[in-house]
Amino acid sequence: MLTTVQDFETAARTRLDPVHADFIAGGAGDEITVRANEEAFRRLRLLPRVLRGSAVRELDTTVLGSRTRMPVLLSPTAFHKLVDEEGEVATARAAAATGTIMIVSMASTVAVEDIAEAGRGARESGDPAPWWFQLYIQPDLEFTEVLVRRATDAGCTALVVTVDSPVRGAHGRDLRNGFLDLPAGLRCENMADPRQGGRVRPIAMSPEISWEHLGWLRRTTSLPILIKGALHPEDARLAVRHGADGLLLSNHGGRQLDTVPATVELLPEIAAAVAGRIPIVLDGGVRRGTDVVKALALGASAVGIGRPVMWALAEGGEKGVRRLLELLREELDQALALCGASGVQDLTPALVRAPRTLDGVVS
Amino acid sequence: MLTTVQDFETAARTRLDPVHADFIAGGAGDEITVRANEEAFRRLRLLPRVLRGSAVRELDTTVLGSRTRMPVLLSPTAFHKLVDEEGEVATARAAAATGTIMIVSMASTVAVEDIAEAGRGARESGDPAPWWFQLYIQPDLEFTEVLVRRATDAGCTALVVTVDSPVRGAHGRDLRNGFLDLPAGLRCENMADPRQGGRVRPIAMSPEISWEHLGWLRRTTSLPILIKGALHPEDARLAVRHGADGLLLSNHGGRQLDTVPATVELLPEIAAAVAGRIPIVLDGGVRRGTDVVKALALGASAVGIGRPVMWALAEGGEKGVRRLLELLREELDQALALCGASGVQDLTPALVRAPRTLDGVVS
Amino acid sequence: MLTTVQDFETAARTRLDPVHADFIAGGAGDEITVRANEEAFRRLRLLPRVLRGSAVRELDTTVLGSRTRMPVLLSPTAFHKLVDEEGEVATARAAAATGTIMIVSMASTVAVEDIAEAGRGARESGDPAPWWFQLYIQPDLEFTEVLVRRATDAGCTALVVTVDSPVRGAHGRDLRNGFLDLPAGLRCENMADPRQGGRVRPIAMSPEISWEHLGWLRRTTSLPILIKGALHPEDARLAVRHGADGLLLSNHGGRQLDTVPATVELLPEIAAAVAGRIPIVLDGGVRRGTDVVKALALGASAVGIGRPVMWALAEGGEKGVRRLLELLREELDQALALCGASGVQDLTPALVRAPRTLDGVVS
Amino acid sequence: MLTTVQDFETAARTRLDPVHADFIAGGAGDEITVRANEEAFRRLRLLPRVLRGSAVRELDTTVLGSRTRMPVLLSPTAFHKLVDEEGEVATARAAAATGTIMIVSMASTVAVEDIAEAGRGARESGDPAPWWFQLYIQPDLEFTEVLVRRATDAGCTALVVTVDSPVRGAHGRDLRNGFLDLPAGLRCENMADPRQGGRVRPIAMSPEISWEHLGWLRRTTSLPILIKGALHPEDARLAVRHGADGLLLSNHGGRQLDTVPATVELLPEIAAAVAGRIPIVLDGGVRRGTDVVKALALGASAVGIGRPVMWALAEGGEKGVRRLLELLREELDQALALCGASGVQDLTPALVRAPRTLDGVVS
């Protein structure tokens, strides 16, 4: 039975090629950050309010002009066709049907235009269902511009620029499994280069990329730009200064540099550094409605989920992802009710506590 | 052999339907709070006093005018007939025979009048044996008034109003076990609606309930009212302001919102917020006489036990619950003696310590 | 091979009746304090000094006028005949042969006079080998006086008054094993009452005993008196005020009140409370030469060992206890050398650290 | 597959005599410090910078005039012939081929001259490949002088004086395994005494050695001297005052005094004590490129690796050690890139965080 996000993972593991399951679950180094993300949420404590008469909870949220029916987004994840025949098309339909923002990965195995098309088809009348596009700025700026134009034309309403990948993180599981390439027949469809007759290029993760490239991108597009992967408060400030419209506070699910902190542990500092000037979306370890409440209370405008989407897709395709999103919506609604909150606006840092052992309280 | 509360749990598990054992042991979400309650007590340290000549220990306690032979109450737990044929009748007899306050659950499988009757019969001459009544305020206030009147007429000497349940907590174990309804033949006898020919209504857990409902209840009854389930110090203050006569500091045994703190971790702050204006009863994780001492030293007037009563009832019916209460009484008496205390009045925060690793003491 | 104290425990367990092994290893309640004692030592860190040219280490120590060849005493433990045919006679010979102070338990299975006699016989010429006597003050003061006189006449050079036992701690293992009495043939030989024709009395652990009894004892004997079992700094101060000559900082090996702190965690505070006016001996969890160094650095004049003596006695009788004491002496000597210390006087709190995670050091 | 240092250990264990594997892996006492070294690195968090355009990373480092192609040195480890037929000759070739400084152990099973010769042969043209010599000052100063002269003549460019060994640490594993001597045919070749016809002397670890001996050594040689094994900040200051040119902050891999802190936990204090006057090299628990980054960010100029070299040597001789060094170089390069660093100079304490649980950040 699929009553928790954990159940989706368990179910997916029975269906997935173990090598692919490892690709999804694994991370960089000793996977210390992979574990830290979930553990940090489990350690945080909620201090709910009572008797607030919150019979109706408002979950609708608008982030950078994009409306979503709950403050839970689909963070960019690569290679959906690895786990489901329809790939990102199935994911997009599920996201659209539930009115949830999908951040399309640059490394999708379906072209962004086809993902958008699928999303439009599944969108319920009157329902919001925008999608955003995740981008690694390529040293070949001309090609980067092609990508931005395609995403824009496909209706993406924001760009999410990943900045934590000057090199690709080393994933021990993939190395041991010999999983180094996509299986035959799958490719990163967005990487087709029109200047080379549609030849699919490899995604460059380049240490040359710098704040100047961000400045170039800022001049190139009028879409809102979110910076994904800045973890240092100083970099959060720099992002604001360089014209970023939002932050996606993410440690790449522990897949890039191992032993970076859990994102939710960094959130209070990042929120202080940003000081409300731009919204923060957080991903990394969100598995429960209570996790969403904690992140929002500590200053996030929304959260993203990554691996859970892959598990749900592996478990049941489009229907699986829909169920996952509905489950999270139910858990979030219940957590809000139990916190005495009628909506996001009622979630403040006073709701969250670091665990204690009574130090400083008891003599 | 039944030498510890833990032994009662072990024994009960051999007798109980595993589905029912799960219903009792389980909690909300990942059961982080369920575990936290017990762990918090285990982590706290006692710093006993010696040579105080405390040959006689006084365990009798009065809470809101109700006398009890020890400061350990039976917290409200539902569905006693699930584990014992006599159900709450057996529990009430055991409580009365040992002079202990029983808080009758609104979700009892025996009517409050019959529980009271059983209690009166078992009461030893001259012995106190009051019972209290736990209430979820129903949106149908007229029916709520019926409940209050029945409880009052049955001799309940206080009302315990649960405020942490605007919705019902999701219990993963019950969902997985498909345990969603009482077995045939059992029902919540207090929910019979006289206006509908005695039809048994479902218990409403409603997010509409607010402090205004508490004000209404305050005007409706002259019984002392305890608020059960307020965890935030601000809500403790509001409870005092709205005329509550006491607090039952409880996280519902970890069965409502997961990841809330252990109650004993919150106790010092709640005690500071309340500042002695109303008494505090604490439940959640009390398994040892030393746990009782810790809670009382940190500011509680008494503690409640929940799951242990169910295990004892499952293990040996009325006799089992009696043995459990006697065991806790012995453990408490011994713990008091070993702390150099002659009674509750000798228990102060100076007896309790957060665990240390010599931080701040050693350079 | 017996290269560590742990090896003695392992070896003893293969020889001992499991019920007796449990009696020795077990403690009160959930044995949280039993474990805490050893864990606290393992957590503490040593910060050695180097290049101090300490070629010779002086281990001889004098505590309250009693000289011992190392600052490791035999804390009082009961019932040595339970694990070895010769019982306390074997222990006394081993202690005397190695010049170590033995604290004879009031609950010894050999009379204090016979223990002393054995000790005198084994004492190497010129070697110190005093013994002390542990006492539970009996409400029958006349009989207590008999005990004190016998101990004095047998050559005991100090009295160790246990004050943490107003009642006997409940040992779950013994209850479950049904181990409630000494086996036939064994008895507490010191409890023979000459006024009743030598009938052996039970040892009374009485909550009536108070500081006034200590005052009485102070007037009754001229031997130095150590208070054993006071844990609260306030009680340490009271002990000084009531004329105690020393403290044996002990939690009874976790056998009385469960969840009291590890003794070494309390040592800095107790040392501060006593402020050098009287010496402190510490027992509880000492298993390594480094543990001895830690306790001495934090303010103890010597340490005591309890369970290890029982294990060594079970493993190899007199010879076993000798080997144990020699092992600890070697470990202590090596630890001193590695700390750059030439003796006890070089051990200061600056040698000891609470574990860190760089909090407060790294930003 | 050998994708991590851990893999080398695993592979080595399948090839090594378990007694020898224990000799390498084991440590003093309860091996608390052995474990603490690795755990401390795992607990520390990195807070990387982004978008710094660090396309090229400079790993070359100069320590005390010795150039090395990465800031990872081979710390002195004894008895390489125990695990590989060629012993230190193989290690030296691998170190030289990769341009890495090897610290030759005084207890090498190949003479320092032959190690140097092998290193020179393997050195790639133009590549740096110095070696240093580790020394226990022998009470027989004349013989110590012989050793220093041999090391100097063999081309060693620094002396590393071990000061944490006034006595030899007791290794429980070796005692239990009866591993007390080198197997027949192996000997410490540097200990041949020319004054006694080349008879091999035992290595003396003497508590007589003091700061005065260091003064003598300072006058005897013009080579830079590093002090290895001083852990107390006060001793770090004394080392500077006595003319040491550098510190090798080391706890001997947990092989001398058990329960000393992890070296990386001490680093911030030691760096503060030294205040930049002399460089610090750190060893103990370095297993990952991120560990190197952490140590350098906290103030080390380079790190040393010990056990990993033995595992790599056991696994694949010279080739194994080369692979190990290349792996660490790759991991370090990647970690630098992911931290946004172009070289050592970009690593500052602001990159490192103690783990948090949001204490002090969340209310």
XYZ file of C-alpha atoms in Angstrom, chain D residues 101-293:
193
model
C 56.695 13.693 -0.480
C 57.367 10.419 1.335
C 58.276 10.584 5.015
C 60.578 7.618 5.501
C 59.976 5.849 8.771
C 62.958 5.239 11.033
C 61.427 1.762 11.352
C 61.583 1.066 7.633
C 62.515 -2.441 6.525
C 64.681 -0.986 3.747
C 67.616 1.306 4.509
C 66.983 4.988 3.943
C 69.746 5.081 1.322
C 68.046 2.372 -0.741
C 64.680 4.069 -0.412
C 66.205 7.336 -1.633
C 67.899 5.564 -4.509
C 64.609 4.000 -5.580
C 62.901 7.372 -5.341
C 65.513 9.063 -7.476
C 65.129 6.369 -10.135
C 61.385 6.779 -10.340
C 61.373 10.546 -10.302
C 60.090 11.951 -13.554
C 62.305 14.528 -15.125
C 61.780 17.952 -13.630
C 59.375 16.569 -11.095
C 59.861 17.230 -7.426
C 60.066 14.161 -5.262
C 61.763 14.922 -1.970
C 61.676 12.622 0.995
C 61.763 13.374 4.648
C 62.985 11.220 7.517
C 61.076 10.366 10.675
C 63.133 10.087 13.830
C 62.706 8.869 17.375
C 65.510 10.640 19.221
C 67.517 7.807 20.830
C 68.955 8.304 24.310
C 72.274 7.273 22.725
C 72.781 10.649 21.064
C 75.859 9.497 19.183
C 73.756 6.909 17.404
C 71.010 9.442 16.797
C 73.610 11.597 15.101
C 74.558 8.655 12.867
C 70.909 8.360 11.847
C 70.581 12.056 11.091
C 73.736 11.981 9.011
C 72.554 8.966 7.015
C 69.178 10.598 6.326
C 70.836 13.840 5.303
C 73.315 12.097 3.059
C 70.473 10.136 1.455
C 68.904 13.415 0.421
C 66.132 13.764 2.978
C 65.096 17.410 3.074
C 63.457 17.501 6.500
C 63.401 15.617 9.797
C 60.159 14.614 11.471
C 60.746 14.044 15.167
C 58.138 11.904 16.870
C 57.497 13.087 20.424
C 54.399 11.132 21.461
C 56.232 7.928 22.268
C 57.976 8.080 25.654
C 56.768 4.473 25.846
C 55.303 2.247 23.187
C 51.489 2.228 23.041
C 49.878 -1.099 23.951
C 48.018 -2.566 20.978
C 45.406 -5.021 22.145
C 45.118 -6.716 18.768
C 48.843 -7.416 18.556
C 48.914 -8.716 22.116
C 46.020 -11.040 21.450
C 47.543 -12.164 18.137
C 50.980 -12.636 19.686
C 52.417 -10.294 17.072
C 55.335 -8.899 19.009
C 58.281 -9.146 16.615
C 59.000 -8.740 12.943
C 58.976 -12.053 11.072
C 62.335 -13.686 10.440
C 64.260 -11.933 7.710
C 62.827 -8.498 8.275
C 64.583 -5.872 10.318
C 64.715 -2.131 10.804
C 67.598 -1.503 8.437
C 68.210 2.041 9.634
C 69.021 0.726 13.080
C 72.289 -0.924 12.025
C 74.955 0.505 14.316
C 78.244 1.083 12.469
C 80.023 1.252 15.798
C 78.953 -2.335 16.457
C 79.740 -3.849 13.082
C 76.346 -3.080 11.717
C 74.381 -4.851 14.432
C 70.746 -3.859 14.272
C 69.630 -2.153 17.501
C 66.116 -2.041 18.821
C 64.346 1.303 18.535
C 64.271 2.944 21.934
C 61.141 4.826 22.875
C 62.312 6.646 25.920
C 60.556 8.823 28.481
C 63.861 10.541 29.139
C 63.639 12.507 25.915
C 62.817 16.156 26.577
C 62.846 19.583 24.998
C 66.569 19.702 25.748
C 67.156 16.833 23.355
C 65.300 18.804 20.733
C 67.634 21.713 21.392
C 70.563 19.360 20.872
C 69.104 18.128 17.581
C 68.485 21.704 16.478
C 72.196 22.403 16.928
C 73.214 19.122 15.270
C 71.453 19.542 11.921
C 70.554 22.317 9.546
C 67.596 20.371 8.107
C 64.135 21.708 8.884
C 62.678 19.916 11.912
C 58.991 19.063 12.272
C 57.611 17.976 15.626
C 55.235 15.028 15.254
C 52.748 14.167 17.980
C 52.397 17.329 20.052
C 48.656 17.753 20.657
C 48.372 20.335 23.398
C 48.292 23.985 22.201
C 50.813 24.765 24.921
C 53.217 22.220 23.427
C 52.651 23.693 19.977
C 53.793 27.023 21.392
C 56.778 25.361 23.056
C 57.717 23.748 19.759
C 57.860 27.144 18.093
C 59.864 28.512 20.979
C 62.344 25.632 20.759
C 63.002 26.306 17.117
C 60.810 23.718 15.406
C 60.262 24.558 11.743
C 56.947 22.810 11.443
C 54.379 20.626 13.197
C 53.069 17.279 12.090
C 49.801 17.356 14.025
C 49.282 13.656 14.582
C 47.927 11.305 17.216
C 49.927 8.460 15.741
C 46.793 7.132 14.109
C 45.415 6.368 17.554
C 48.301 3.986 18.232
C 49.831 5.675 21.273
C 47.510 7.197 23.905
C 43.909 6.188 23.453
C 41.096 8.743 23.839
C 43.110 11.697 22.599
C 41.009 13.908 20.298
C 40.843 13.538 16.555
C 43.583 15.686 15.083
C 41.210 17.700 12.907
C 39.236 18.629 16.020
C 42.414 20.069 17.512
C 43.528 21.821 14.354
C 41.781 25.182 14.878
C 43.340 25.563 18.319
C 46.764 24.425 17.205
C 46.603 26.796 14.251
C 45.687 29.610 16.616
C 48.550 28.709 18.954
C 51.071 28.591 16.133
C 49.627 31.732 14.543
C 51.189 31.120 11.164
C 54.745 31.147 12.436
C 55.407 27.585 11.234
C 53.448 25.321 8.871
C 51.227 22.518 10.126
C 50.869 19.148 8.429
C 48.022 17.012 9.775
C 47.484 13.267 9.689
C 44.833 10.987 11.157
C 41.733 9.801 9.365
C 42.278 11.427 5.963
C 40.411 9.197 3.524
C 38.721 11.544 1.040
C 39.518 14.553 -1.076
C 36.976 16.444 1.002
C 38.969 15.550 4.126
C 42.034 17.203 2.595
C 40.000 20.307 1.802
